[in-house]
mmCIF file of C-alpha atoms and ligand atoms in Angstrom:
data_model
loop_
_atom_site.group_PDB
_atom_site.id
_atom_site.type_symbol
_atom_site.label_atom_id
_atom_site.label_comp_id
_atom_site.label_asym_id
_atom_site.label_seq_id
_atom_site.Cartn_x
_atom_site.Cartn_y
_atom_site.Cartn_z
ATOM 1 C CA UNK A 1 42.372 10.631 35.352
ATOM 2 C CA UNK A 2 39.547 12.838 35.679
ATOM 3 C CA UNK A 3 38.787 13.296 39.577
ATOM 4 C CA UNK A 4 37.913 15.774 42.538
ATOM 5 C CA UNK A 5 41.513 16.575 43.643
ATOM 6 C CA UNK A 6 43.160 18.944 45.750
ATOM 7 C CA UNK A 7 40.189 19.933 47.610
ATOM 8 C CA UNK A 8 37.371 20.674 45.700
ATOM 9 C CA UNK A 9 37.875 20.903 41.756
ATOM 10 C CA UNK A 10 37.881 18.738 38.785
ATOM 11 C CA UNK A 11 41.379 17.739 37.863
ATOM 12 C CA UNK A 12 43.004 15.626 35.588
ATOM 13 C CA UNK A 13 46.444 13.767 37.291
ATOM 14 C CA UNK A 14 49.615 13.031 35.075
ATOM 15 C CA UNK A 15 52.963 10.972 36.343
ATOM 16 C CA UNK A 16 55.973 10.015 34.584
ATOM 17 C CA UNK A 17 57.918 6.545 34.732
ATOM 18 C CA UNK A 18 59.673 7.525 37.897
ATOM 19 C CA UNK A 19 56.981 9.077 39.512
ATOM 20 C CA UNK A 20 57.188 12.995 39.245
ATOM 21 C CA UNK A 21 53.285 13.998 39.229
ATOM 22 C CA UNK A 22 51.128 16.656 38.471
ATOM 23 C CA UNK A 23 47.965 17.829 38.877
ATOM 24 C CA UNK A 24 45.971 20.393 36.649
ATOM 25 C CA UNK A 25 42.251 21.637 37.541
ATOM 26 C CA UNK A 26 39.824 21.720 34.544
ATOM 27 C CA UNK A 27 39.145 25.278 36.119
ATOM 28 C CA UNK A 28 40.952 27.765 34.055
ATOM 29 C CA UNK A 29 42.993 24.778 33.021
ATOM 30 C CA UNK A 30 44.506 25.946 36.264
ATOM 31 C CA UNK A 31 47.784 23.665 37.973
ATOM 32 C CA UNK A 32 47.481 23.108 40.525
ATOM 33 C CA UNK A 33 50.519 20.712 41.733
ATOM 34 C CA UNK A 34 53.613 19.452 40.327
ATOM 35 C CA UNK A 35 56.075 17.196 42.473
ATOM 36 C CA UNK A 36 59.189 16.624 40.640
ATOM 37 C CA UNK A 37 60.223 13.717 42.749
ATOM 38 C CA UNK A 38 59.045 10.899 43.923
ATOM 39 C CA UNK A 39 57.164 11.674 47.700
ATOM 40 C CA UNK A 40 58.349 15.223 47.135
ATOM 41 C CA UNK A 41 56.121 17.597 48.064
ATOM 42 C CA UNK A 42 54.441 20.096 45.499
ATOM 43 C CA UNK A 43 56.929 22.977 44.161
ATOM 44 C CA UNK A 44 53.760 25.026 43.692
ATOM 45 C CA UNK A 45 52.243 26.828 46.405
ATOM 46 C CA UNK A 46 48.808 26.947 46.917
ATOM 47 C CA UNK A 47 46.690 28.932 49.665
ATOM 48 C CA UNK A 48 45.344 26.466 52.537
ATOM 49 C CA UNK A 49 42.022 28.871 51.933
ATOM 50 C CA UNK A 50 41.933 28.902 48.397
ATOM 51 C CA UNK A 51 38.857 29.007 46.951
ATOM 52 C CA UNK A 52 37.382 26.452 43.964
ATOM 53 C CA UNK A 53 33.907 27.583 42.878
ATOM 54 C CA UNK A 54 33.278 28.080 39.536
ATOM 55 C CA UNK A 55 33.374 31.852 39.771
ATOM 56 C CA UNK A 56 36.702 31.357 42.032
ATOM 57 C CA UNK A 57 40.283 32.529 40.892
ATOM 58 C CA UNK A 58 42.283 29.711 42.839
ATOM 59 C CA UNK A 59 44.939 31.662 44.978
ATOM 60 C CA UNK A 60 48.250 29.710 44.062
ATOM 61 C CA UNK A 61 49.618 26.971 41.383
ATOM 62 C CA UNK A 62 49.947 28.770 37.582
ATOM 63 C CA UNK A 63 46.901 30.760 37.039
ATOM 64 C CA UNK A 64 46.346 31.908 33.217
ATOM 65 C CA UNK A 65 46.361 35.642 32.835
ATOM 66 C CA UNK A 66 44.162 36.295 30.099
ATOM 67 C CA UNK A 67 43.572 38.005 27.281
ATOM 68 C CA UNK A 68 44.724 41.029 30.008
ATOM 69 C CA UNK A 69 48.030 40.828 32.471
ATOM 70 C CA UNK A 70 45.788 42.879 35.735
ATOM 71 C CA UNK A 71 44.250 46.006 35.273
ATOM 72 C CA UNK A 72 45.711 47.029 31.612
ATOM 73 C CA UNK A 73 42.403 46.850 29.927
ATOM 74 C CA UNK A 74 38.845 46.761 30.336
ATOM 75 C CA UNK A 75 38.493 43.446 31.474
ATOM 76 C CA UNK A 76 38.268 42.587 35.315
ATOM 77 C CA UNK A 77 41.859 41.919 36.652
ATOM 78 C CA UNK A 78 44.015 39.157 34.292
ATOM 79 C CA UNK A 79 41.167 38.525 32.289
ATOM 80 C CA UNK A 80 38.267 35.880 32.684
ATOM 81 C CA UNK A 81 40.336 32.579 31.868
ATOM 82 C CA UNK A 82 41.393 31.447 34.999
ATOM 83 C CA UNK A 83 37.748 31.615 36.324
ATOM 84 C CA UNK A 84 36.514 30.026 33.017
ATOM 85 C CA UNK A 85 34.819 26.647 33.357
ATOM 86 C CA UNK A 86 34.601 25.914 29.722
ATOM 87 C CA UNK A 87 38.000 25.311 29.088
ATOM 88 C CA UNK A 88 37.936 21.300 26.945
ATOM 89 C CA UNK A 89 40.490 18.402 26.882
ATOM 90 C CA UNK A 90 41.698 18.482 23.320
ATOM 91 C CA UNK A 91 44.153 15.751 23.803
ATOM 92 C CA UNK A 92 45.357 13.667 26.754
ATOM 93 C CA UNK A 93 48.218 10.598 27.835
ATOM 94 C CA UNK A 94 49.883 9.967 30.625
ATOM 95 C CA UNK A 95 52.116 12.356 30.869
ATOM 96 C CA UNK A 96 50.282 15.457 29.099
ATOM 97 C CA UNK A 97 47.115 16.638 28.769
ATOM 98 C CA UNK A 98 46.045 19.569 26.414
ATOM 99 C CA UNK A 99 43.160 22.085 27.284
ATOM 100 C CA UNK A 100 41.337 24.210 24.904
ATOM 101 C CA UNK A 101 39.164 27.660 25.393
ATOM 102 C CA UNK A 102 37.366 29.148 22.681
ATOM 103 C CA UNK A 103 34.925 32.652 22.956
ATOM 104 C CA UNK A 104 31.586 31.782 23.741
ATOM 105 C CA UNK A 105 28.475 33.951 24.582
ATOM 106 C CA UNK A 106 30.190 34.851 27.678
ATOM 107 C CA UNK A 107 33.393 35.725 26.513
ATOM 108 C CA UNK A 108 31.853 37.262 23.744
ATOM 109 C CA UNK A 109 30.242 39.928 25.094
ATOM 110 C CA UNK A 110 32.543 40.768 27.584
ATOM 111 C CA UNK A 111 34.667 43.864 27.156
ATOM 112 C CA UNK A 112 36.779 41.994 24.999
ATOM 113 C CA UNK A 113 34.337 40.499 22.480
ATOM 114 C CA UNK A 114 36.968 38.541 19.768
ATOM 115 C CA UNK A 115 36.840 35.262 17.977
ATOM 116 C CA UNK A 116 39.508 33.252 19.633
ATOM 117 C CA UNK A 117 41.131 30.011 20.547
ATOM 118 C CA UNK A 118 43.335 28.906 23.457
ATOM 119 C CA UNK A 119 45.623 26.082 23.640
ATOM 120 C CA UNK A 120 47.474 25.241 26.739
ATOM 121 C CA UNK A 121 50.013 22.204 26.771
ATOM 122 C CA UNK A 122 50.879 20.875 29.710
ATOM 123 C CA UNK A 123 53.876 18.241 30.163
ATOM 124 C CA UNK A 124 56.093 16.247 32.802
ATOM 125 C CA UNK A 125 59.276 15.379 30.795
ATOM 126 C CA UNK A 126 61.277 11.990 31.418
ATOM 127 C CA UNK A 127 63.349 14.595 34.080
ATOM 128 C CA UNK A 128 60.021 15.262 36.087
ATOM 129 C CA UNK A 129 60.050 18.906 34.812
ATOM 130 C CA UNK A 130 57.091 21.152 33.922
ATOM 131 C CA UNK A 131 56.517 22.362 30.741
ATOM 132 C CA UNK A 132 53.877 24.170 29.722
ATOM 133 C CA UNK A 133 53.083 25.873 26.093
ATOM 134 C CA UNK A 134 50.082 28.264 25.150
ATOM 135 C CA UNK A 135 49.019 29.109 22.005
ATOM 136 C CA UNK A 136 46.579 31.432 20.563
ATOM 137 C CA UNK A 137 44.665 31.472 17.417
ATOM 138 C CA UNK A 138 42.910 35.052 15.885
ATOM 139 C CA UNK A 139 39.893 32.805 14.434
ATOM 140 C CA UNK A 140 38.223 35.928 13.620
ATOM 141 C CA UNK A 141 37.554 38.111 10.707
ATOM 142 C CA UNK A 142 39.334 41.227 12.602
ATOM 143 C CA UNK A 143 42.708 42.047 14.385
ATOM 144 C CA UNK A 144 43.072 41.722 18.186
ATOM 145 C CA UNK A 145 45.317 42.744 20.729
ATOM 146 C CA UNK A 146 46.000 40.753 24.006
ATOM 147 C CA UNK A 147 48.529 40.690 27.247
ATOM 148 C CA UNK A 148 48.913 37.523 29.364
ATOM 149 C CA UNK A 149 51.081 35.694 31.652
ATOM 150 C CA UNK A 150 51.848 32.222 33.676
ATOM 151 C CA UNK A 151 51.154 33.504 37.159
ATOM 152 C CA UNK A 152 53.346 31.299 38.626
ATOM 153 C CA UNK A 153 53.041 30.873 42.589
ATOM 154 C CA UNK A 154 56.379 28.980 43.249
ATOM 155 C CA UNK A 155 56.365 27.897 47.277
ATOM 156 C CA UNK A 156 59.623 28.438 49.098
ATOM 157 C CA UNK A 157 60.606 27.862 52.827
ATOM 158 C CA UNK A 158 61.290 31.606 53.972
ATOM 159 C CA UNK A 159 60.506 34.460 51.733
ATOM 160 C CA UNK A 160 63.664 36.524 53.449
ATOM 161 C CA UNK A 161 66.083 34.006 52.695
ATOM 162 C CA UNK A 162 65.126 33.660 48.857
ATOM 163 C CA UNK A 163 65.890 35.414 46.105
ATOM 164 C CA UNK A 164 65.389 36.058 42.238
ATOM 165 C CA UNK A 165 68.390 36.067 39.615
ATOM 166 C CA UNK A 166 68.880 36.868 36.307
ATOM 167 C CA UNK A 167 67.171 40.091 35.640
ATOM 168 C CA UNK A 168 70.331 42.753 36.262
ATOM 169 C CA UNK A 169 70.047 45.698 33.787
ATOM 170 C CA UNK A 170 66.616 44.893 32.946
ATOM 171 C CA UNK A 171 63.587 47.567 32.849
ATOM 172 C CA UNK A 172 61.355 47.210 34.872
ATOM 173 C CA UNK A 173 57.609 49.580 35.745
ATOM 174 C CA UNK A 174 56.861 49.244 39.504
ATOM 175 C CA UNK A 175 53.306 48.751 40.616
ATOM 176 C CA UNK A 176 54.475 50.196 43.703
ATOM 177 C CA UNK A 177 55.551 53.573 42.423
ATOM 178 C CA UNK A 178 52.526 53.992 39.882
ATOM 179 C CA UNK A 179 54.295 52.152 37.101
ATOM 180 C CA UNK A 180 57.141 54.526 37.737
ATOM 181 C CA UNK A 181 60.092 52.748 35.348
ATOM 182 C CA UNK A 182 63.451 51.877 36.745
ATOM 183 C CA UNK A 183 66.036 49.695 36.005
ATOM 184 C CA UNK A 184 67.373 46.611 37.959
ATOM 185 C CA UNK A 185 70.754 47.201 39.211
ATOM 186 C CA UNK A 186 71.093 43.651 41.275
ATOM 187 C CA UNK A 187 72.064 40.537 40.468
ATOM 188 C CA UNK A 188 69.713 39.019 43.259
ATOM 189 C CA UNK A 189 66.307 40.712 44.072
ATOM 190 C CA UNK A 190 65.911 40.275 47.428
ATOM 191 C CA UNK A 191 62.777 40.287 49.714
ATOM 192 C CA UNK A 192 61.875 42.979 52.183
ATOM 193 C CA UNK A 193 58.393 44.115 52.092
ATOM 194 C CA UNK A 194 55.838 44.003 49.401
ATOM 195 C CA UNK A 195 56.995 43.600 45.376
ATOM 196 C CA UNK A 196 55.484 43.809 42.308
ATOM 197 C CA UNK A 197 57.217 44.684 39.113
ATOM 198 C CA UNK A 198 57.094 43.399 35.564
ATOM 199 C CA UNK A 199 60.052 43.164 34.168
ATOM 200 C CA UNK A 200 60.654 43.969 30.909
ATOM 201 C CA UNK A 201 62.461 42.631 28.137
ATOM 202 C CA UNK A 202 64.164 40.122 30.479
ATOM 203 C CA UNK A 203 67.389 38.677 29.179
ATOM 204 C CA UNK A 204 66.791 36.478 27.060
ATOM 205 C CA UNK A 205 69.116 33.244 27.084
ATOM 206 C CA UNK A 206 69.323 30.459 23.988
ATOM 207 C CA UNK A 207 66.391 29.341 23.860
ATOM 208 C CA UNK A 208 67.129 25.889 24.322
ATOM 209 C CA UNK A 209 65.580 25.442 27.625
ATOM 210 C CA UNK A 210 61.918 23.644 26.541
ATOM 211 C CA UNK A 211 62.600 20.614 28.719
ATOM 212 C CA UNK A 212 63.645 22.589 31.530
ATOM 213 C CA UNK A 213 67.146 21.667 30.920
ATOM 214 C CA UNK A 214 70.119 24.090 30.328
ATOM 215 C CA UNK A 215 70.556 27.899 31.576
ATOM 216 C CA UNK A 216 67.748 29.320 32.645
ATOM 217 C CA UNK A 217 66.561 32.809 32.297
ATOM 218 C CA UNK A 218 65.531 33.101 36.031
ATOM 219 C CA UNK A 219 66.613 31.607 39.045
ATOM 220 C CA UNK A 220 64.863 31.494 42.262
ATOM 221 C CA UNK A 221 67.303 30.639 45.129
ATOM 222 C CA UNK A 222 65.776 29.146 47.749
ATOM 223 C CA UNK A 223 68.431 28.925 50.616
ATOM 224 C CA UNK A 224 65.767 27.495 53.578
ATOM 225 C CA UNK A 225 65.218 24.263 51.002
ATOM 226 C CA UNK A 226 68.839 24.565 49.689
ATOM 227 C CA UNK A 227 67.388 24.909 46.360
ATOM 228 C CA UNK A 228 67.164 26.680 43.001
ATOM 229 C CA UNK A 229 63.645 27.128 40.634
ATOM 230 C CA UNK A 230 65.025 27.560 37.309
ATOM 231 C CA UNK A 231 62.873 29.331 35.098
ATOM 232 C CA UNK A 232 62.928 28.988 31.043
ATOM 233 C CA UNK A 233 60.969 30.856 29.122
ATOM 234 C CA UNK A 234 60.586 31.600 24.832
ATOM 235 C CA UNK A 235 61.140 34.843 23.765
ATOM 236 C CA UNK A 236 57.694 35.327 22.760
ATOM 237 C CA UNK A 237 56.926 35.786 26.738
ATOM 238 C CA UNK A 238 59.575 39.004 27.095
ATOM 239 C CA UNK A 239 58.202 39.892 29.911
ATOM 240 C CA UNK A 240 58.443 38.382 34.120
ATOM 241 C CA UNK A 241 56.290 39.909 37.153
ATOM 242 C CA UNK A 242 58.010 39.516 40.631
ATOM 243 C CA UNK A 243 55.131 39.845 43.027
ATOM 244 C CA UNK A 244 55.005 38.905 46.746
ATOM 245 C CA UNK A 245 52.036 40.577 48.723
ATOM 246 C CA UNK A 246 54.034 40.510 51.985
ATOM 247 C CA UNK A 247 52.007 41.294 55.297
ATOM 248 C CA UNK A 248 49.254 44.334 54.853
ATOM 249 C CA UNK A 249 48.288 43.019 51.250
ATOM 250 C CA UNK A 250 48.452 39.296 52.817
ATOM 251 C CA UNK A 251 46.040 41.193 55.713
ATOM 252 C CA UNK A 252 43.616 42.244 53.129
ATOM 253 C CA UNK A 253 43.463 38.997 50.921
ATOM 254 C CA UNK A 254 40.454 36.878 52.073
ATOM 255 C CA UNK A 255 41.362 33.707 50.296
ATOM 256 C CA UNK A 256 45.661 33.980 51.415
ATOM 257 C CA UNK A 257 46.470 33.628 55.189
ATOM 258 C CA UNK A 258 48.066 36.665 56.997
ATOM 259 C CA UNK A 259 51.334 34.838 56.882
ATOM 260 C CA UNK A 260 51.128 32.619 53.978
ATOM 261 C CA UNK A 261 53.394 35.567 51.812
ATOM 262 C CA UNK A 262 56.594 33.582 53.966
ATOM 263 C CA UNK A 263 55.780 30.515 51.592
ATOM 264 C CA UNK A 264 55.732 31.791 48.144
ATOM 265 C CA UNK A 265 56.999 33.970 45.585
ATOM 266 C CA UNK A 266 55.326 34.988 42.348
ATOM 267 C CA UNK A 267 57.478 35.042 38.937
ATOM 268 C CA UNK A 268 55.222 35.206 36.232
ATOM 269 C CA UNK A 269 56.346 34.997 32.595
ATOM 270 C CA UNK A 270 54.428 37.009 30.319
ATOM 271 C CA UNK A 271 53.737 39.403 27.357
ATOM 272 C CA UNK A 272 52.460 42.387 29.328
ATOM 273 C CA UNK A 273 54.693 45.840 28.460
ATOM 274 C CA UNK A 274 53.830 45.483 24.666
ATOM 275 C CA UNK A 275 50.622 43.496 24.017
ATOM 276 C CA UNK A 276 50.416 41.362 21.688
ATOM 277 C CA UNK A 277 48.501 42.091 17.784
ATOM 278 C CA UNK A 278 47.115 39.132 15.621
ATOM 279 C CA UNK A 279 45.749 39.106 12.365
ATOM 280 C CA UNK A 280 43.102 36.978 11.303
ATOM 281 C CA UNK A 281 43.965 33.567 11.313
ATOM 282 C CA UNK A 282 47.564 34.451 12.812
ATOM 283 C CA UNK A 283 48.701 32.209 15.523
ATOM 284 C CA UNK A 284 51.049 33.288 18.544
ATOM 285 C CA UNK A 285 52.702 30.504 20.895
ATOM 286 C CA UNK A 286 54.864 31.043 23.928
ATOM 287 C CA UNK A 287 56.209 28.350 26.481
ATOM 288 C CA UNK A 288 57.660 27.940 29.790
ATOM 289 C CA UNK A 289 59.459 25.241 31.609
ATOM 290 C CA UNK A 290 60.286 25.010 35.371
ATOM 291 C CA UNK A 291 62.630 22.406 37.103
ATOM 292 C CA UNK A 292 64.721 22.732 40.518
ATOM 293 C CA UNK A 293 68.047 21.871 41.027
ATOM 294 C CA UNK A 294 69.770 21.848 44.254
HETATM 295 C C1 BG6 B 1 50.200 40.103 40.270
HETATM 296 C C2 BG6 B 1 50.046 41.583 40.200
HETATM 297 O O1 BG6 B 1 50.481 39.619 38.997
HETATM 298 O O2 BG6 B 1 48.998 39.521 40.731
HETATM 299 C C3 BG6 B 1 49.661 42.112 41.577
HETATM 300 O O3 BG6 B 1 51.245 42.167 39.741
HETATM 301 C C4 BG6 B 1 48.416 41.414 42.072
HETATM 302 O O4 BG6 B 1 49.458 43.500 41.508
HETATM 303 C C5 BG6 B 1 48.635 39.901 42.025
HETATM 304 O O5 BG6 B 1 48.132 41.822 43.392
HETATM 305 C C6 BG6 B 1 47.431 39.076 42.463
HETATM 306 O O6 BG6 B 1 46.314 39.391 41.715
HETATM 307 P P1 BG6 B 1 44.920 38.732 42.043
HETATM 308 O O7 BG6 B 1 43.929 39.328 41.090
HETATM 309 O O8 BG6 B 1 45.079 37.251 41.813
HETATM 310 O O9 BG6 B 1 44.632 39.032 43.477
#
């Protein structure tokens, strides 16, 4: 169902046979909510002063960083597809809906001019999990390179009593310290002031997670909502961004509450540390699924 949802943007609704629901705006193909179970409320979190005008990155639910992760490029900060309006239905039932993005004049003559084609699945399996899969086609005549992610905004009850598993050992360049490159040496990453690190290969588990079923590669523990967010992701996304603004960035964020950071935590599967190359005519797919588990 096409309609004006959550607030103020186009959306199209999907709901399985026992009533886990979702909700994706036509705006940068953008979702926006996803309830697992039935009455639950929305895993994702999404900014009471989010904004949803057409030139509007909407502050929560899974924006699409693309075709640059923030400020690696020439582009303005994770590329112009979350604010794109353009984005089509390619295919639609009730309980997925694809969207497609292709250049146009605008994308086009931006700072990164290529021939290209987006496809972004988005699915509720029979288990009420999310599953999303992007793919992107080279439908050029010349070889471009790209970085992207899910930008994830998961909500959780208190920000100091969650925390984020599964990346012990890993790499990781911190935003924080100029880029500065460390390596994680806990098995929880804990919350204490600001984050932001992308994380780099992340371990990667057996692949067999596409339903949101299984072991996942990340965990976020949610201890307020006795809860976990399990994360799967394909290898083709190595990468995972931990971000939470916490209170000064929150201060300076027009369209986030001075105290919203409490509510959410960003972990945002992506290919960021090495971009991306395709050929002409060379396709590159990556996917994600998210369910919770208490
Ligand atoms: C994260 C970045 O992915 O996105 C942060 O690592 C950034 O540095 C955050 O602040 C939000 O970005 P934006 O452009 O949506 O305000």
């Amino acid at each position: 169902a096409m309609s004006q949802g959550a607030g103020q943007a186009a959306t199209v609704s999907l709901r399985n046979s026992v009533g886990s629901k979702l909700e994706v705006a036509k705006h940068g193909a953008h979702v926006l909510t996803w309830s697992p179970g039935v009455n639950e409320e929305s895993v994702l979190f999404v900014s009471p002063a989010a904004k949803f005008g057409p030139q509007d990155a909407i502050r929560g639910g899974i924006p699409i960083c693309f075709p640059q992760f923030g400020p690696r490029g020439a582009l303005e900060q994770h590329g112009f597809c979350r604010k794109n309006n353009d984005w089509a239905i390619a295919k639609q039932d009730e309980k997925s809906v694809e969207f497609e993005l292709k250049d146009s004049e605008s994308t086009r003559a931006s700072a990164w001019p290529h021939t290209f084609q987006v496809n972004y699945l988005v699915e509720l399996t029979d288990e009420g999990n999310l599953a999303t899969k992007m793919k992107v086609k080279n439908t050029g005549s010349e070889q471009f390179t790209f970085t992207c992610a899910l930008h994830t905004y998961f909500g959780v009850g208190d920000i100091s009593s969650t925390s984020v598993e599964g990346l012990r050992g890993c790499e990781y360049e911190d935003s924080l310290q100029g880029g500065k490159v460390l390596q994680e040496q806990e098995d929880a990453i804990r919350f204490e002031g600001e984050v932001d690190r992308v994380y780099g290969p992340t371990p990667q588990g057996d692949e067999s997670g596409e339903d949101g079923e299984g072991t996942a590669e990340i965990e976020i523990k949610d201890q307020s909502h006795k809860r976990r967010i399990c994360i799967f992701k394909s290898s083709s996304f190595p990468d995972a961004v931990v971000w939470n603004p916490w209170i000064e960035k929150s201060q300076k964020m027009a369209d986030l509450p001075d105290d919203a950071y409490k509510r959410f935590v960003c972990v945002e599967v992506g290919a960021i540390r090495q971009p991306v190359s395709l050929q002409p005519q060379q396709e590159w797919e990556a996917s994600q699924a998210i369910s919770v588990k208490s």
